[in-house]
Amino acid sequence: MSILIAAVALVGLLCLLDLVLTFGVVKRLREHTALLAEVVPPSPAVKVGQEVGTFEAVTVTGEPVTTDRLGSGTLVAFFSPTCGPCKDKLPKFVAHTRGLPAGQEAPLAVVIGDAEQAGDFLAELSPVARVVVERGDGAVSSAFGVRAYPTLLRVDRDDAGRLVVGANQVEVDRPAAVAVG
C-alpha cells in the first residue's frame, strides 16, 4: 500500500511540475507575441489600388456621403470605440487632420458601433472630419473591405475615374503640415 501512495504522490508532483512549466511557456509566448507585434506591423487587409465598392451613408450631421462624393486625396479612417489601438490613434488623427491644408476635402471618419458607444469618438472627430457611425458590416466598411481597426486610408481616382485605395497605411503621428513638408 505504501508503494501505491508513493506512486500517486510522485505522479501528482510530476503533474504539478508540468503545470508550472506550462504557465511559464504561456507567459513567454505572450511576451514574444507582444515583441513581434511591435517589430512587424500587420499587413493591411485593404490593398493599394483596390477599387472601393459603391456605398451611400449619412454623416452624424445629416450630410450624404457616397462613393461619387469622395475626391482624390481624401483621408478615410475607420475606428472602433472598443479597440485599444483606436483610442491611442484617435488624438494623433485629430491633430493630423487639424493640420491639413485649407481647401482640402474634409476627411471621412467611420466609427464602428452604436452612437452611445461612439460618444467620445464623435466629440473628438466631429470638429475635424465628416463622421459616419455604422455597424461593422455597414455600407462604408463593406465598400472598403475593412475588418480591422484602426484603418487609415487615402483614396484616389484612377485613370477611369474609379475610386481606389491610394495608400493603406497613412501615417498620422505628425500633424499634416509637418508630414507633407
PDB file of C-alpha atoms in Angstrom, residues 79-143:
ATOM      1  CA  PHE A  79     -12.217  53.472 -35.701  1.00  0.00           C
ATOM      2  CA  SER A  80     -13.939  51.308 -33.117  1.00  0.00           C
ATOM      3  CA  PRO A  81     -14.602  52.602 -29.590  1.00  0.00           C
ATOM      4  CA  THR A  82     -13.947  49.110 -28.212  1.00  0.00           C
ATOM      5  CA  CYS A  83     -10.419  48.896 -29.618  1.00  0.00           C
ATOM      6  CA  GLY A  84      -7.395  49.988 -27.558  1.00  0.00           C
ATOM      7  CA  PRO A  85      -5.176  50.989 -30.505  1.00  0.00           C
ATOM      8  CA  CYS A  86      -8.048  53.126 -31.846  1.00  0.00           C
ATOM      9  CA  LYS A  87      -8.104  55.110 -28.602  1.00  0.00           C
ATOM     10  CA  ASP A  88      -4.347  55.660 -28.935  1.00  0.00           C
ATOM     11  CA  LYS A  89      -4.529  56.628 -32.630  1.00  0.00           C
ATOM     12  CA  LEU A  90      -7.550  58.970 -32.327  1.00  0.00           C
ATOM     13  CA  PRO A  91      -5.725  62.025 -30.854  1.00  0.00           C
ATOM     14  CA  LYS A  92      -2.974  61.672 -33.472  1.00  0.00           C
ATOM     15  CA  PHE A  93      -5.579  61.502 -36.248  1.00  0.00           C
ATOM     16  CA  VAL A  94      -7.352  64.600 -34.905  1.00  0.00           C
ATOM     17  CA  ALA A  95      -4.065  66.552 -34.660  1.00  0.00           C
ATOM     18  CA  HIS A  96      -3.106  65.419 -38.167  1.00  0.00           C
ATOM     19  CA  THR A  97      -6.420  66.492 -39.699  1.00  0.00           C
ATOM     20  CA  ARG A  98      -6.274  69.897 -37.985  1.00  0.00           C
ATOM     21  CA  GLY A  99      -3.040  70.490 -39.893  1.00  0.00           C
ATOM     22  CA  LEU A 100      -4.464  69.676 -43.342  1.00  0.00           C
ATOM     23  CA  PRO A 101      -4.132  72.499 -45.888  1.00  0.00           C
ATOM     24  CA  ALA A 102      -7.111  74.823 -46.274  1.00  0.00           C
ATOM     25  CA  GLY A 103      -9.351  73.814 -49.139  1.00  0.00           C
ATOM     26  CA  GLN A 104      -8.540  70.123 -48.899  1.00  0.00           C
ATOM     27  CA  GLU A 105     -11.568  67.876 -48.658  1.00  0.00           C
ATOM     28  CA  ALA A 106     -12.517  67.034 -45.082  1.00  0.00           C
ATOM     29  CA  PRO A 107     -11.540  63.520 -44.027  1.00  0.00           C
ATOM     30  CA  LEU A 108     -14.182  60.840 -43.628  1.00  0.00           C
ATOM     31  CA  ALA A 109     -14.149  59.077 -40.261  1.00  0.00           C
ATOM     32  CA  VAL A 110     -16.202  55.913 -39.825  1.00  0.00           C
ATOM     33  CA  VAL A 111     -16.908  54.880 -36.237  1.00  0.00           C
ATOM     34  CA  ILE A 112     -17.928  51.252 -35.847  1.00  0.00           C
ATOM     35  CA  GLY A 113     -20.521  50.687 -33.124  1.00  0.00           C
ATOM     36  CA  ASP A 114     -23.648  52.398 -31.891  1.00  0.00           C
ATOM     37  CA  ALA A 115     -23.947  56.126 -31.218  1.00  0.00           C
ATOM     38  CA  GLU A 116     -23.916  55.589 -27.442  1.00  0.00           C
ATOM     39  CA  GLN A 117     -20.578  53.722 -27.560  1.00  0.00           C
ATOM     40  CA  ALA A 118     -19.159  56.223 -30.036  1.00  0.00           C
ATOM     41  CA  GLY A 119     -19.905  59.339 -27.943  1.00  0.00           C
ATOM     42  CA  ASP A 120     -16.307  60.202 -27.047  1.00  0.00           C
ATOM     43  CA  PHE A 121     -15.124  59.491 -30.582  1.00  0.00           C
ATOM     44  CA  LEU A 122     -17.869  61.687 -32.059  1.00  0.00           C
ATOM     45  CA  ALA A 123     -16.951  64.577 -29.768  1.00  0.00           C
ATOM     46  CA  GLU A 124     -13.325  64.487 -30.931  1.00  0.00           C
ATOM     47  CA  LEU A 125     -13.901  63.685 -34.613  1.00  0.00           C
ATOM     48  CA  SER A 126     -16.872  65.916 -35.456  1.00  0.00           C
ATOM     49  CA  PRO A 127     -14.916  69.211 -35.495  1.00  0.00           C
ATOM     50  CA  VAL A 128     -12.283  67.875 -37.925  1.00  0.00           C
ATOM     51  CA  ALA A 129     -13.999  65.262 -40.119  1.00  0.00           C
ATOM     52  CA  ARG A 130     -17.229  64.061 -41.644  1.00  0.00           C
ATOM     53  CA  VAL A 131     -18.297  61.272 -39.298  1.00  0.00           C
ATOM     54  CA  VAL A 132     -20.399  58.209 -40.100  1.00  0.00           C
ATOM     55  CA  VAL A 133     -21.458  55.796 -37.364  1.00  0.00           C
ATOM     56  CA  GLU A 134     -22.268  52.269 -38.510  1.00  0.00           C
ATOM     57  CA  ARG A 135     -22.078  48.611 -37.567  1.00  0.00           C
ATOM     58  CA  GLY A 136     -19.098  46.508 -38.636  1.00  0.00           C
ATOM     59  CA  ASP A 137     -20.996  45.256 -41.662  1.00  0.00           C
ATOM     60  CA  GLY A 138     -22.167  48.757 -42.631  1.00  0.00           C
ATOM     61  CA  ALA A 139     -22.142  50.184 -46.129  1.00  0.00           C
ATOM     62  CA  VAL A 140     -18.864  52.101 -45.905  1.00  0.00           C
ATOM     63  CA  SER A 141     -16.909  49.337 -44.142  1.00  0.00           C
ATOM     64  CA  SER A 142     -18.167  46.781 -46.639  1.00  0.00           C
ATOM     65  CA  ALA A 143     -17.327  49.005 -49.624  1.00  0.00           C
TER      66      ALA A 143
END
